Amino acid sequence: MAIAITNIIGKNINIGNQVIDKFGDYKLIDKKLDKDNMFDFEVEVEVGATFYGWLCGFGGGIKIVGPLEQKQKFKDFLSKLCGESKDELLN
């Protein structure tokens, strides 16, 4: 598994607190909700099934926003779970 810096956003303060619990307050870019009520985090993570499973547990409440390579790896992971090709998942 590779260690990567990943930028994720969380939709509300409860999710923000859970991200802080998992990764620590020092990883937080901005402690305030932005105008869209989103927390912005940059975290150093071991990218793989464990991290992706953790993200899935929020039911879309957390999204990977960058880098694009990490977004694509997550999409590839989801397509494997769904048994779909990348093209089918994106439509």
XYZ file of C-alpha atoms in Angstrom, residues 11-64:
54
model
C -20.325 17.662 4.793
C -20.972 18.595 8.415
C -19.476 19.085 11.853
C -20.187 15.517 12.983
C -18.218 14.136 10.061
C -15.536 16.755 10.681
C -15.169 15.537 14.257
C -14.889 11.918 13.100
C -12.119 12.849 10.665
C -10.277 14.644 13.462
C -10.704 11.578 15.700
C -9.196 9.331 13.018
C -6.357 11.516 11.736
C -5.773 14.148 14.417
C -6.452 17.867 14.609
C -3.060 18.786 13.151
C -4.154 17.444 9.744
C -7.041 19.893 9.528
C -6.610 22.651 6.938
C -9.562 24.758 8.039
C -11.481 24.372 11.284
C -14.413 26.393 10.016
C -17.188 25.278 7.755
C -16.979 27.057 4.425
C -19.891 28.723 2.665
C -21.084 25.318 1.452
C -20.899 23.853 4.996
C -17.914 21.690 4.066
C -14.847 20.892 6.127
C -11.610 20.620 4.162
C -8.947 18.130 5.283
C -5.606 17.089 3.935
C -4.536 13.755 5.375
C -1.616 11.401 4.927
C -3.111 7.940 4.565
C -2.201 4.428 3.555
C -4.321 4.214 0.427
C -6.167 0.954 0.055
C -9.246 -1.060 0.956
C -9.226 -0.065 4.647
C -9.245 3.672 3.867
C -11.797 3.246 1.099
C -14.043 1.175 3.370
C -13.846 3.912 6.000
C -14.894 6.487 3.366
C -17.788 4.293 2.227
C -19.047 4.123 5.808
C -20.075 7.782 5.529
C -22.463 7.076 2.653
C -21.211 9.956 0.530
C -20.734 12.355 3.458
C -16.999 12.464 2.694
C -15.533 12.883 -0.753
C -12.000 12.710 -2.105
